[in-house]
């Protein structure tokens, strides 16, 4: 054995040296491969025996399922009872069917599933994430939460106390104060978008168990809802399970049941004005600038996404490069269009160091003005690629796919809407950007909200001459301390 080892070692030592690898050419950029074509799933539209619409996507692979029940009712339907939809949703998974809050939580943990309820502006949602092996038991729990919440008085008292405590904590959170003040400045206090869906301590105190039960009873109707199902199972395997949990025997339809209310298109903001919320001792200034934007149904949707990507929708956007990278005023500056059932807000925002509040406002106005000028071709191409190539990401999971499918139904859009998204984004031209910028971005008609220390920066902000300045206290925005 030793002789064999020496022979091999000697042979290796006397072999010709191996050829040296060719040095890389660092001066030539490697060619990019062609991007794969992504075909987004289109949900099949089915129905249960009670007429409940089912949007179904078979997603082979990981043995998981996401089941979301969507109801077209939300905080815009609160009427004079601010916080009604939100508090109703919070109580739905605090006891349902024969299970109290602790027993329901134990059952969810035992199955290893995710089950929750929530409310948005235009929707109530019950969301289930489950292994396929637990689907039957999980659907039974989900149906209890969605259709048979108990709204126990003890749970209502506990959740309401927690909610009121959270609302009071907002007084120390400049971003929360700015969000409330911004919505009110843009939409006004009488529009549902201008009020807080979380309610106020006073409005929550007035809500009773009967109020929550009545709201749930009005909203949860099969013809006012849709079930989104995404998972590694066929419709033939899913249908009997869904029928048992949400079909006519479990959830009979009622004739003449009321559906969610519609809301008016909000009025555009007036000439530029500043609302300054004085927060003595604030370590930084929170800046929110915006106006009424567009609804999700707008034909300008893709053009606005491209425009916003250039302005403030990515790390390399103009706002971030200006306020963060070039001037060092902020850790990040962004902008967004919040597309809703009716026109939602356009918002540009950043948290900046107190001593640069006025210069930061100047730079915001500069960028909001500059975006109305012709956009260079390379900047346009980069923004289009950013949107088109990132589009497949949410479809990687069952939860992400269900959220994307459900959003179309809530916004009243066809199930195949996403099929043309990438093509529409890549078709956006510089002329399209000029047109939508002129229509939707008007720096002279913006609501500006700043939360900061007026005694430190007030004189500089006024000296900018950006418009009339209204100085408010935190109590003016959030109401008096209880």
Short mmCIF file of C-alpha atoms in Angstrom, two decimals:
data_model
loop_
_atom_site.label_atom_id
_atom_site.label_comp_id
_atom_site.label_asym_id
_atom_site.label_seq_id
_atom_site.Cartn_x
_atom_site.Cartn_y
_atom_site.Cartn_z
CA UNK A 1 0.00 0.00 0.00
CA UNK A 2 2.88 2.36 0.86
CA UNK A 3 4.54 1.64 -2.50
CA UNK A 4 1.28 2.44 -4.33
CA UNK A 5 0.92 5.74 -2.44
CA UNK A 6 4.50 6.76 -3.33
CA UNK A 7 3.95 5.86 -6.98
CA UNK A 8 0.83 8.02 -7.20
CA UNK A 9 2.54 10.89 -5.39
CA UNK A 10 5.55 10.71 -7.71
CA UNK A 11 3.34 10.63 -10.81
CA UNK A 12 1.48 13.73 -9.61
CA UNK A 13 4.76 15.52 -8.94
CA UNK A 14 6.13 14.87 -12.44
CA UNK A 15 2.92 15.57 -14.41
CA UNK A 16 2.82 18.57 -16.71
CA UNK A 17 1.51 21.72 -14.98
CA UNK A 18 -2.20 22.42 -15.49
CA UNK A 19 -3.17 25.22 -17.86
CA UNK A 20 -3.79 28.53 -16.11
CA UNK A 21 -7.36 29.86 -16.31
CA UNK A 22 -7.95 32.82 -18.58
CA UNK A 23 -8.06 36.10 -16.68
CA UNK A 24 -11.55 37.61 -16.58
CA UNK A 25 -12.26 40.60 -18.77
CA UNK A 26 -13.29 43.17 -16.18
CA UNK A 27 -13.84 45.82 -18.83
CA UNK A 28 -16.79 44.11 -20.49
CA UNK A 29 -20.19 43.90 -18.84
CA UNK A 30 -21.66 40.36 -19.11
CA UNK A 31 -24.69 40.17 -21.35
CA UNK A 32 -27.99 39.84 -19.52
CA UNK A 33 -30.08 36.79 -20.23
CA UNK A 34 -33.56 37.31 -21.58
CA UNK A 35 -36.01 37.72 -18.71
CA UNK A 36 -38.38 34.76 -18.41
CA UNK A 37 -41.98 35.38 -19.35
CA UNK A 38 -44.29 35.37 -16.33
CA UNK A 39 -47.91 34.42 -16.83
CA UNK A 40 -49.94 35.47 -13.78
CA UNK A 41 -52.66 33.08 -12.64
CA UNK A 42 -56.26 33.90 -13.51
CA UNK A 43 -58.72 32.80 -10.85
CA UNK A 44 -61.57 30.53 -11.86
CA UNK A 45 -64.90 32.01 -10.82
CA UNK A 46 -67.11 29.43 -9.12
CA UNK A 47 -70.09 29.60 -6.75
CA UNK A 48 -71.47 27.70 -3.78
CA UNK A 49 -75.11 26.75 -3.33
CA UNK A 50 -75.97 30.05 -1.59
CA UNK A 51 -74.50 32.10 -4.42
CA UNK A 52 -71.24 32.87 -2.60
CA UNK A 53 -68.64 33.65 -5.25
CA UNK A 54 -65.43 31.59 -5.08
CA UNK A 55 -62.25 32.77 -6.80
CA UNK A 56 -60.16 29.63 -7.11
CA UNK A 57 -56.50 29.19 -8.08
CA UNK A 58 -54.86 25.77 -8.09
CA UNK A 59 -51.21 26.23 -7.10
CA UNK A 60 -49.36 22.89 -7.16
CA UNK A 61 -46.28 22.42 -5.03
CA UNK A 62 -46.08 23.08 -1.32
CA UNK A 63 -49.10 21.40 0.40
CA UNK A 64 -50.60 24.62 1.75
CA UNK A 65 -53.81 26.53 1.22
CA UNK A 66 -54.80 30.14 1.69
CA UNK A 67 -58.52 30.84 2.11
CA UNK A 68 -59.64 34.47 2.43
CA UNK A 69 -63.23 35.52 2.94
CA UNK A 70 -63.72 39.07 1.68
CA UNK A 71 -66.76 41.18 2.50
CA UNK A 72 -67.46 44.51 0.84
CA UNK A 73 -67.91 46.57 3.99
CA UNK A 74 -65.34 48.48 6.00
CA UNK A 75 -64.60 51.60 7.94
CA UNK A 76 -66.15 53.77 5.21
CA UNK A 77 -69.44 52.22 6.37
CA UNK A 78 -68.99 53.28 10.00
CA UNK A 79 -71.34 56.21 9.55
CA UNK A 80 -71.37 58.26 12.75
CA UNK A 81 -69.87 55.38 14.77
CA UNK A 82 -66.14 55.77 14.10
CA UNK A 83 -64.24 52.53 14.71
CA UNK A 84 -67.27 50.28 14.27
CA UNK A 85 -65.94 48.07 11.45
CA UNK A 86 -62.46 47.86 12.94
CA UNK A 87 -63.68 46.90 16.41
CA UNK A 88 -66.12 44.37 14.94
CA UNK A 89 -63.27 42.66 13.09
CA UNK A 90 -61.06 42.70 16.19
CA UNK A 91 -63.72 40.85 18.18
CA UNK A 92 -64.50 38.21 15.55
CA UNK A 93 -61.46 36.08 16.42
CA UNK A 94 -61.88 36.63 20.17
CA UNK A 95 -64.43 33.86 20.55
CA UNK A 96 -66.67 32.14 18.02
CA UNK A 97 -69.07 29.21 17.82
CA UNK A 98 -68.78 27.15 21.01
CA UNK A 99 -65.27 28.42 21.81
CA UNK A 100 -64.36 31.35 24.00
CA UNK A 101 -61.30 33.48 23.21
CA UNK A 102 -58.77 31.21 24.97
CA UNK A 103 -60.24 27.98 23.61
CA UNK A 104 -60.26 29.41 20.07
CA UNK A 105 -56.63 30.48 20.38
CA UNK A 106 -55.72 27.00 21.66
CA UNK A 107 -57.54 25.33 18.76
CA UNK A 108 -55.70 27.50 16.24
CA UNK A 109 -52.34 26.74 17.81
CA UNK A 110 -53.08 23.02 18.04
CA UNK A 111 -53.76 22.83 14.30
CA UNK A 112 -50.68 24.92 13.47
CA UNK A 113 -52.65 27.31 11.27
CA UNK A 114 -52.96 31.07 10.86
CA UNK A 115 -56.46 32.48 11.33
CA UNK A 116 -57.24 36.18 11.72
CA UNK A 117 -59.83 38.83 10.98
CA UNK A 118 -59.31 42.45 10.02
CA UNK A 119 -60.98 45.51 8.58
CA UNK A 120 -59.87 47.98 5.94
CA UNK A 121 -61.49 51.02 4.42
CA UNK A 122 -63.65 48.95 2.07
CA UNK A 123 -63.42 45.39 3.33
CA UNK A 124 -63.75 42.99 6.20
CA UNK A 125 -61.53 39.95 5.81
CA UNK A 126 -61.12 36.59 7.51
CA UNK A 127 -57.84 34.96 6.45
CA UNK A 128 -56.84 31.31 6.86
CA UNK A 129 -53.39 29.85 6.15
CA UNK A 130 -53.27 26.10 6.64
CA UNK A 131 -51.53 22.86 5.71
CA UNK A 132 -53.74 20.78 3.41
CA UNK A 133 -53.72 18.00 5.99
CA UNK A 134 -55.61 20.30 8.41
CA UNK A 135 -57.93 21.94 5.89
CA UNK A 136 -61.21 20.40 7.06
CA UNK A 137 -60.75 21.32 10.73
CA UNK A 138 -59.31 24.70 9.79
CA UNK A 139 -62.29 25.59 7.58
CA UNK A 140 -64.65 24.71 10.42
CA UNK A 141 -62.85 27.16 12.74
CA UNK A 142 -62.75 29.79 10.00
CA UNK A 143 -66.49 29.48 9.43
CA UNK A 144 -67.13 29.95 13.15
CA UNK A 145 -64.99 33.11 13.20
CA UNK A 146 -66.60 34.52 10.05
CA UNK A 147 -70.23 33.55 10.62
CA UNK A 148 -70.67 32.88 14.33
CA UNK A 149 -68.56 35.30 16.41
CA UNK A 150 -69.86 35.58 19.97
CA UNK A 151 -68.94 39.23 20.72
CA UNK A 152 -68.79 38.40 24.42
CA UNK A 153 -69.07 41.48 26.63
CA UNK A 154 -65.94 40.60 28.61
CA UNK A 155 -63.92 40.34 25.39
CA UNK A 156 -65.37 43.60 24.11
CA UNK A 157 -64.35 45.38 27.30
CA UNK A 158 -60.85 43.93 27.16
CA UNK A 159 -60.24 44.69 23.48
CA UNK A 160 -61.74 48.17 23.75
CA UNK A 161 -59.48 49.01 26.70
CA UNK A 162 -56.47 47.81 24.72
CA UNK A 163 -57.55 49.85 21.69
CA UNK A 164 -58.05 53.04 23.74
CA UNK A 165 -54.60 52.56 25.30
CA UNK A 166 -53.07 52.23 21.83
CA UNK A 167 -54.86 55.37 20.68
CA UNK A 168 -53.49 57.31 23.62
CA UNK A 169 -49.97 56.06 22.87
CA UNK A 170 -50.25 57.76 19.46
CA UNK A 171 -49.82 61.10 21.20
CA UNK A 172 -46.13 60.25 21.58
CA UNK A 173 -45.78 58.96 18.00
CA UNK A 174 -45.17 61.78 15.53
CA UNK A 175 -45.85 59.57 12.51
CA UNK A 176 -49.26 58.57 13.83
CA UNK A 177 -50.13 62.20 14.52
CA UNK A 178 -49.00 63.15 11.01
CA UNK A 179 -51.13 60.41 9.41
CA UNK A 180 -54.29 61.61 11.15
CA UNK A 181 -53.55 65.24 10.35
CA UNK A 182 -52.70 64.47 6.73
CA UNK A 183 -55.91 62.52 6.06
CA UNK A 184 -57.96 65.33 7.56
CA UNK A 185 -56.08 68.02 5.60
CA UNK A 186 -56.50 66.21 2.28
CA UNK A 187 -60.02 64.74 2.58
CA UNK A 188 -61.62 66.92 5.21
CA UNK A 189 -63.26 65.71 8.43
CA UNK A 190 -66.58 64.82 6.78
CA UNK A 191 -65.31 62.36 4.15
CA UNK A 192 -64.80 58.74 5.33
CA UNK A 193 -61.18 58.87 4.12
CA UNK A 194 -60.59 61.86 6.38
CA UNK A 195 -61.59 60.04 9.55
CA UNK A 196 -59.70 57.40 11.49
CA UNK A 197 -60.96 53.86 11.00
CA UNK A 198 -59.60 53.04 14.46
CA UNK A 199 -62.11 55.39 16.07
CA UNK A 200 -61.49 57.66 19.03
CA UNK A 201 -61.66 56.93 22.75
CA UNK A 202 -65.05 58.64 22.84
CA UNK A 203 -66.51 56.84 19.82
CA UNK A 204 -65.25 53.45 21.04
CA UNK A 205 -66.80 54.01 24.45
CA UNK A 206 -70.20 54.43 22.81
CA UNK A 207 -70.05 51.14 20.85
CA UNK A 208 -72.02 48.28 22.36
CA UNK A 209 -72.06 44.56 21.77
CA UNK A 210 -75.37 45.01 19.93
CA UNK A 211 -73.75 47.57 17.60
CA UNK A 212 -71.03 45.11 16.62
CA UNK A 213 -73.46 42.22 16.14
CA UNK A 214 -75.77 44.37 14.01
CA UNK A 215 -72.92 45.59 11.80
CA UNK A 216 -71.70 42.02 11.32
CA UNK A 217 -75.22 40.85 10.51
CA UNK A 218 -75.67 43.56 7.87
CA UNK A 219 -72.28 43.10 6.24
CA UNK A 220 -71.91 39.31 6.15
CA UNK A 221 -74.14 38.23 3.30
CA UNK A 222 -73.17 35.71 0.61
CA UNK A 223 -74.01 38.17 -2.18
CA UNK A 224 -71.79 40.80 -0.55
CA UNK A 225 -68.77 38.49 -0.21
CA UNK A 226 -66.24 36.39 -2.08
CA UNK A 227 -64.11 33.44 -1.02
CA UNK A 228 -60.57 33.41 -2.41
CA UNK A 229 -58.98 29.94 -2.37
CA UNK A 230 -55.38 29.29 -3.44
CA UNK A 231 -53.58 26.02 -2.81
CA UNK A 232 -52.25 22.69 -3.95
CA UNK A 233 -55.63 21.10 -4.52
CA UNK A 234 -58.17 20.79 -7.31
CA UNK A 235 -61.59 22.41 -7.39
CA UNK A 236 -63.15 18.95 -7.17
CA UNK A 237 -61.31 18.38 -3.89
CA UNK A 238 -62.05 21.86 -2.55
CA UNK A 239 -65.73 22.27 -3.42
CA UNK A 240 -67.34 19.86 -0.92
CA UNK A 241 -65.19 21.21 1.90
CA UNK A 242 -66.06 24.82 1.08
CA UNK A 243 -69.74 23.93 0.72
CA UNK A 244 -69.77 22.29 4.14
CA UNK A 245 -68.23 25.37 5.78
CA UNK A 246 -69.79 28.23 3.80
CA UNK A 247 -72.65 26.81 1.69
CA UNK A 248 -76.37 27.39 2.04
CA UNK A 249 -76.82 25.16 5.09
CA UNK A 250 -74.13 26.99 7.06
CA UNK A 251 -74.79 30.42 5.56
CA UNK A 252 -78.21 30.86 3.97
CA UNK A 253 -78.72 33.87 1.72
CA UNK A 254 -81.35 36.42 2.71
CA UNK A 255 -83.56 38.28 0.30
CA UNK A 256 -83.14 42.04 0.25
CA UNK A 257 -80.08 42.10 2.51
CA UNK A 258 -78.31 45.47 2.54
CA UNK A 259 -74.89 45.74 0.96
CA UNK A 260 -72.06 48.18 1.66
CA UNK A 261 -72.64 51.87 1.14
CA UNK A 262 -71.02 53.80 -1.68
CA UNK A 263 -68.95 56.90 -0.95
CA UNK A 264 -68.54 60.15 -2.84
CA UNK A 265 -65.50 61.07 -4.90
CA UNK A 266 -63.43 63.42 -2.68
CA UNK A 267 -62.87 67.04 -3.68
CA UNK A 268 -59.35 68.08 -4.65
CA UNK A 269 -57.31 70.13 -2.20
CA UNK A 270 -57.05 73.88 -2.62
CA UNK A 271 -54.01 76.12 -2.95
CA UNK A 272 -50.90 74.95 -1.10
CA UNK A 273 -51.08 75.36 2.66
CA UNK A 274 -49.14 74.08 5.66
CA UNK A 275 -50.57 72.42 8.75
CA UNK A 276 -47.88 72.43 11.44
CA UNK A 277 -48.58 70.24 14.47
CA UNK A 278 -46.47 71.50 17.34
CA UNK A 279 -44.78 68.74 19.32
CA UNK A 280 -42.41 70.45 21.74
CA UNK A 281 -39.10 68.65 22.14
CA UNK A 282 -39.58 66.53 19.00
CA UNK A 283 -36.26 64.99 17.95
CA UNK A 284 -37.13 65.27 14.26
CA UNK A 285 -39.78 66.66 11.94
CA UNK A 286 -42.24 64.35 10.20
CA UNK A 287 -43.21 65.68 6.77
CA UNK A 288 -46.25 64.58 4.76
CA UNK A 289 -47.12 66.31 1.45
CA UNK A 290 -49.94 65.32 -0.85
CA UNK A 291 -53.31 65.73 -2.54
CA UNK A 292 -56.10 63.64 -4.04
CA UNK A 293 -54.67 61.03 -6.42
CA UNK A 294 -56.57 58.45 -8.43
CA UNK A 295 -58.85 55.43 -8.05
CA UNK A 296 -57.65 51.90 -8.85
CA UNK A 297 -59.93 51.87 -11.88
CA UNK A 298 -58.14 54.76 -13.56
CA UNK A 299 -56.79 54.10 -17.07
CA UNK A 300 -53.69 56.00 -15.92
CA UNK A 301 -52.82 53.28 -13.39
CA UNK A 302 -49.64 51.94 -15.03
CA UNK A 303 -48.40 55.40 -16.06
CA UNK A 304 -48.82 56.63 -12.48
CA UNK A 305 -46.91 53.62 -11.14
CA UNK A 306 -44.00 54.38 -13.47
CA UNK A 307 -44.12 58.09 -12.59
CA UNK A 308 -44.10 57.33 -8.87
CA UNK A 309 -41.24 54.84 -9.21
CA UNK A 310 -39.15 57.67 -10.65
CA UNK A 311 -40.28 60.22 -8.10
CA UNK A 312 -40.26 58.27 -4.83
CA UNK A 313 -41.22 54.63 -5.28
CA UNK A 314 -37.78 53.02 -5.09
CA UNK A 315 -34.47 53.46 -3.29
CA UNK A 316 -32.93 55.09 -6.37
CA UNK A 317 -35.87 57.46 -6.84
CA UNK A 318 -35.38 61.20 -7.04
CA UNK A 319 -36.72 62.03 -3.59
CA UNK A 320 -34.49 59.49 -1.84
CA UNK A 321 -31.42 60.39 -3.85
CA UNK A 322 -31.98 64.05 -2.99
CA UNK A 323 -32.97 64.03 0.66
CA UNK A 324 -30.98 60.98 1.78
CA UNK A 325 -28.01 60.44 -0.52
CA UNK A 326 -27.17 63.97 -1.64
CA UNK A 327 -28.22 66.12 1.33
CA UNK A 328 -28.29 63.67 4.26
CA UNK A 329 -31.51 65.14 5.63
CA UNK A 330 -33.27 61.81 6.17
CA UNK A 331 -32.84 58.05 6.32
CA UNK A 332 -35.35 57.78 3.50
CA UNK A 333 -37.82 59.81 1.43
CA UNK A 334 -40.61 58.18 -0.52
CA UNK A 335 -43.85 58.79 -2.37
CA UNK A 336 -46.90 56.71 -3.24
CA UNK A 337 -50.30 56.68 -4.88
CA UNK A 338 -52.83 54.84 -2.74
CA UNK A 339 -55.30 53.54 -5.32
CA UNK A 340 -58.69 52.93 -3.72
CA UNK A 341 -62.29 52.32 -4.77
CA UNK A 342 -62.59 56.08 -5.23
CA UNK A 343 -59.58 58.38 -5.53
CA UNK A 344 -57.13 57.89 -2.70
CA UNK A 345 -54.20 60.09 -1.69
CA UNK A 346 -50.93 60.87 -3.40
CA UNK A 347 -48.32 61.19 -0.64
CA UNK A 348 -44.67 62.25 -0.50
CA UNK A 349 -43.05 61.81 2.89
CA UNK A 350 -39.93 61.70 5.02
CA UNK A 351 -38.76 62.09 8.62
CA UNK A 352 -35.98 64.68 8.72
CA UNK A 353 -33.59 66.17 11.25
CA UNK A 354 -35.19 69.10 13.03
CA UNK A 355 -32.60 71.68 11.93
CA UNK A 356 -33.14 70.91 8.22
CA UNK A 357 -36.96 71.00 8.23
CA UNK A 358 -37.17 74.11 6.05
CA UNK A 359 -34.48 73.02 3.55
CA UNK A 360 -36.15 69.61 3.28
CA UNK A 361 -39.48 71.24 2.43
CA UNK A 362 -37.70 73.26 -0.25
CA UNK A 363 -36.25 70.08 -1.78
CA UNK A 364 -39.63 68.35 -1.72
CA UNK A 365 -41.20 71.22 -3.66
CA UNK A 366 -38.26 71.19 -6.06
CA UNK A 367 -38.69 67.50 -6.87
CA UNK A 368 -42.48 67.77 -7.14
CA UNK A 369 -41.94 70.54 -9.69
CA UNK A 370 -39.13 68.79 -11.58
CA UNK A 371 -41.12 65.60 -12.11
CA UNK A 372 -43.41 67.59 -14.41
CA UNK A 373 -40.48 68.14 -16.80
CA UNK A 374 -39.57 65.59 -19.53
CA UNK A 375 -38.12 62.39 -18.05
CA UNK A 376 -34.85 61.08 -19.58
CA UNK A 377 -35.15 57.85 -21.56
CA UNK A 378 -32.78 55.86 -19.33
CA UNK A 379 -34.68 56.85 -16.17
CA UNK A 380 -37.96 55.85 -17.80
CA UNK A 381 -36.56 52.49 -18.93
CA UNK A 382 -35.19 51.72 -15.46
CA UNK A 383 -38.54 52.47 -13.81
CA UNK A 384 -40.46 50.31 -16.28
CA UNK A 385 -38.04 47.42 -15.74
CA UNK A 386 -38.29 47.82 -11.97
CA UNK A 387 -42.07 47.42 -12.06
CA UNK A 388 -42.30 44.72 -14.71
CA UNK A 389 -39.55 42.50 -13.29
CA UNK A 390 -40.72 42.77 -9.66
CA UNK A 391 -44.34 42.02 -10.52
CA UNK A 392 -44.13 38.18 -10.14
CA UNK A 393 -42.85 38.35 -6.54
CA UNK A 394 -46.18 38.33 -4.62
CA UNK A 395 -47.38 35.34 -6.65
CA UNK A 396 -44.61 33.15 -5.19
CA UNK A 397 -46.74 32.16 -2.18
CA UNK A 398 -50.34 31.08 -1.67
CA UNK A 399 -50.92 34.03 0.67
CA UNK A 400 -49.50 36.54 -1.79
CA UNK A 401 -51.47 35.09 -4.68
CA UNK A 402 -54.70 35.20 -2.68
CA UNK A 403 -54.08 38.83 -1.75
CA UNK A 404 -53.52 39.79 -5.38
CA UNK A 405 -56.62 37.92 -6.58
CA UNK A 406 -58.77 39.36 -3.81
CA UNK A 407 -57.65 42.92 -4.53
CA UNK A 408 -59.11 42.70 -8.03
CA UNK A 409 -62.51 41.63 -6.74
CA UNK A 410 -62.59 44.30 -4.07
CA UNK A 411 -61.78 46.96 -6.67
CA UNK A 412 -64.37 45.63 -9.12
CA UNK A 413 -61.79 44.62 -11.75
CA UNK A 414 -61.88 41.51 -14.00
CA UNK A 415 -59.99 38.40 -12.85
CA UNK A 416 -57.66 38.57 -15.87
CA UNK A 417 -56.54 42.17 -15.21
CA UNK A 418 -52.98 41.14 -14.37
CA UNK A 419 -52.49 39.43 -17.74
CA UNK A 420 -51.78 42.79 -19.41
CA UNK A 421 -49.92 44.46 -16.54
CA UNK A 422 -46.31 43.98 -17.67
CA UNK A 423 -47.14 44.89 -21.27
CA UNK A 424 -48.97 48.02 -20.16
CA UNK A 425 -46.09 49.07 -17.90
CA UNK A 426 -43.53 48.62 -20.68
CA UNK A 427 -45.75 50.62 -23.06
CA UNK A 428 -45.65 53.75 -20.87
CA UNK A 429 -43.98 56.60 -22.76
CA UNK A 430 -42.38 59.89 -21.78
CA UNK A 431 -45.46 61.64 -23.16
CA UNK A 432 -47.64 59.54 -20.85
CA UNK A 433 -45.56 60.62 -17.87
CA UNK A 434 -45.80 64.28 -18.86
CA UNK A 435 -49.56 63.98 -19.17
CA UNK A 436 -50.19 62.27 -15.81
CA UNK A 437 -47.66 64.45 -13.99
CA UNK A 438 -49.46 67.55 -15.22
CA UNK A 439 -52.79 66.12 -14.10
CA UNK A 440 -51.93 64.51 -10.76
CA UNK A 441 -48.83 66.35 -9.45
CA UNK A 442 -49.45 70.05 -8.89
CA UNK A 443 -46.94 71.49 -6.40
CA UNK A 444 -49.04 74.64 -6.08
CA UNK A 445 -52.06 72.68 -4.85
CA UNK A 446 -50.73 70.45 -2.10
CA UNK A 447 -51.52 69.90 1.56
CA UNK A 448 -48.32 70.01 3.61
CA UNK A 449 -48.31 68.55 7.12
CA UNK A 450 -45.35 68.85 9.46
CA UNK A 451 -45.15 67.46 12.99
CA UNK A 452 -42.23 68.93 14.88
CA UNK A 453 -41.03 71.55 17.35
CA UNK A 454 -42.51 74.87 16.24
CA UNK A 455 -40.32 76.90 18.61
CA UNK A 456 -37.21 75.61 16.82
CA UNK A 457 -38.23 75.62 13.14
CA UNK A 458 -41.40 77.71 12.95
CA UNK A 459 -39.78 80.96 11.77
CA UNK A 460 -37.81 79.20 9.02
CA UNK A 461 -40.88 77.33 7.79
CA UNK A 462 -42.93 80.52 7.61
CA UNK A 463 -40.10 82.34 5.81
CA UNK A 464 -40.26 79.83 2.93
CA UNK A 465 -43.48 81.43 1.74
CA UNK A 466 -45.00 78.09 0.69
CA UNK A 467 -48.48 79.15 1.76
CA UNK A 468 -50.51 79.98 4.84
CA UNK A 469 -49.44 78.14 7.98
CA UNK A 470 -51.89 76.80 10.57
CA UNK A 471 -50.29 75.77 13.86
CA UNK A 472 -52.12 73.07 15.80
CA UNK A 473 -51.47 71.23 19.03
CA UNK A 474 -51.51 67.45 19.36
CA UNK A 475 -54.84 67.82 21.16
CA UNK A 476 -56.26 69.71 18.17
CA UNK A 477 -55.50 66.66 16.02
CA UNK A 478 -56.22 63.74 18.35
CA UNK A 479 -58.67 65.36 20.73
CA UNK A 480 -58.26 66.16 24.43
CA UNK A 481 -56.73 63.68 26.81
CA UNK A 482 -59.51 61.58 28.43
#
